[in-house]
XYZ file of C-alpha atoms in Angstrom:
80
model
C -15.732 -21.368 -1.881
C -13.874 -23.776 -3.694
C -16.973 -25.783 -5.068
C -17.740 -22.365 -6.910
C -15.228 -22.963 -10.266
C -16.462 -20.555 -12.099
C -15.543 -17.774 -9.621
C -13.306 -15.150 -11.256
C -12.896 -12.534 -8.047
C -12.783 -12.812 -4.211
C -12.382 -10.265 -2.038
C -12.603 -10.928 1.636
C -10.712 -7.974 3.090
C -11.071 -6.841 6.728
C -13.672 -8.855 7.696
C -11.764 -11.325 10.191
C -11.441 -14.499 8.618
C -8.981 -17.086 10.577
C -7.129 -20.230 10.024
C -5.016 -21.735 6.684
C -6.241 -20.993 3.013
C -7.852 -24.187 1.578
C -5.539 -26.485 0.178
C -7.460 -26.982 -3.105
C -8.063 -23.119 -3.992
C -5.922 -23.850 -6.906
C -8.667 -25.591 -8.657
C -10.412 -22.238 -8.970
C -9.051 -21.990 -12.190
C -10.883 -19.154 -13.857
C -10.047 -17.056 -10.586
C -8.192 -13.364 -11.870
C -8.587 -11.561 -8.385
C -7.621 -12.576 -4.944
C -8.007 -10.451 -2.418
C -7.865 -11.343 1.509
C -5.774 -8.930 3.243
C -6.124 -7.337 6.789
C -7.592 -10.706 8.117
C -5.996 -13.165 10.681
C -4.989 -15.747 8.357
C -2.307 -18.412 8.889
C -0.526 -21.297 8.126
C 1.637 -21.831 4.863
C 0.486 -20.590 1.699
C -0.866 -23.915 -0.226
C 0.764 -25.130 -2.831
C -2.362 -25.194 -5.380
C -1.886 -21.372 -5.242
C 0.525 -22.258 -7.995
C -2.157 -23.327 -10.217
C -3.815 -20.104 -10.734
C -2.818 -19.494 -14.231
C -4.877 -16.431 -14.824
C -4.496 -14.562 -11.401
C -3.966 -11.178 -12.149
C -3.923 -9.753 -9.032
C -3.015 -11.254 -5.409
C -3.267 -9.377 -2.203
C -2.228 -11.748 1.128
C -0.606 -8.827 3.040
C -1.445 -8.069 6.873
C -2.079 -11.491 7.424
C 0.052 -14.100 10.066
C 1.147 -16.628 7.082
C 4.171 -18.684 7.670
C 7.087 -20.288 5.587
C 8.071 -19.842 2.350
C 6.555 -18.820 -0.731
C 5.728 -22.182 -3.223
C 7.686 -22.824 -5.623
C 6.966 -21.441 -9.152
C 4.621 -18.640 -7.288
C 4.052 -15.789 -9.835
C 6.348 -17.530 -12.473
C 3.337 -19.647 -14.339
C 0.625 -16.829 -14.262
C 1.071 -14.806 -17.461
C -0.695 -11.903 -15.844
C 0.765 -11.403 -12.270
């Protein structure tokens, strides 16, 4: 997914997905949508999530992640 840069949604609720996020989905820099909730995700949230400038709308909930939120979360992107 992260080879796709020009990607501006992803929505991958309920449909089971497992493990960590990739580390370098912050490089999906045109990305406004992200939406994986209801899945069996874990790990900690990567800190490249930081990156996503234009994010308007994140949806993690319902999943198993662990630790804390990174730094600067939320506080870069203009439309969150």
């Amino acid at each position: 997914v992260t080879s796709c840069r020009n990607l501006t949604r992803i929505r991958l609720e309920s449909i089971g997905l497992t493990g960590p996020l990739p580390g370098d989905l912050g490089t999906l820099s045109r990305l406004d949508d992200l939406w994986l909730a209801n899945n069996s995700l874990s790990g900690e949230l990567p800190r490249s999530l930081v990156q996503l400038r234009r994010l308007r709308a994140l949806d993690l909930s319902n999943n198993s992640f662990s630790g804390p939120l990174p730094d600067g979360l939320g506080s870069k992107m203009s439309s969150l």
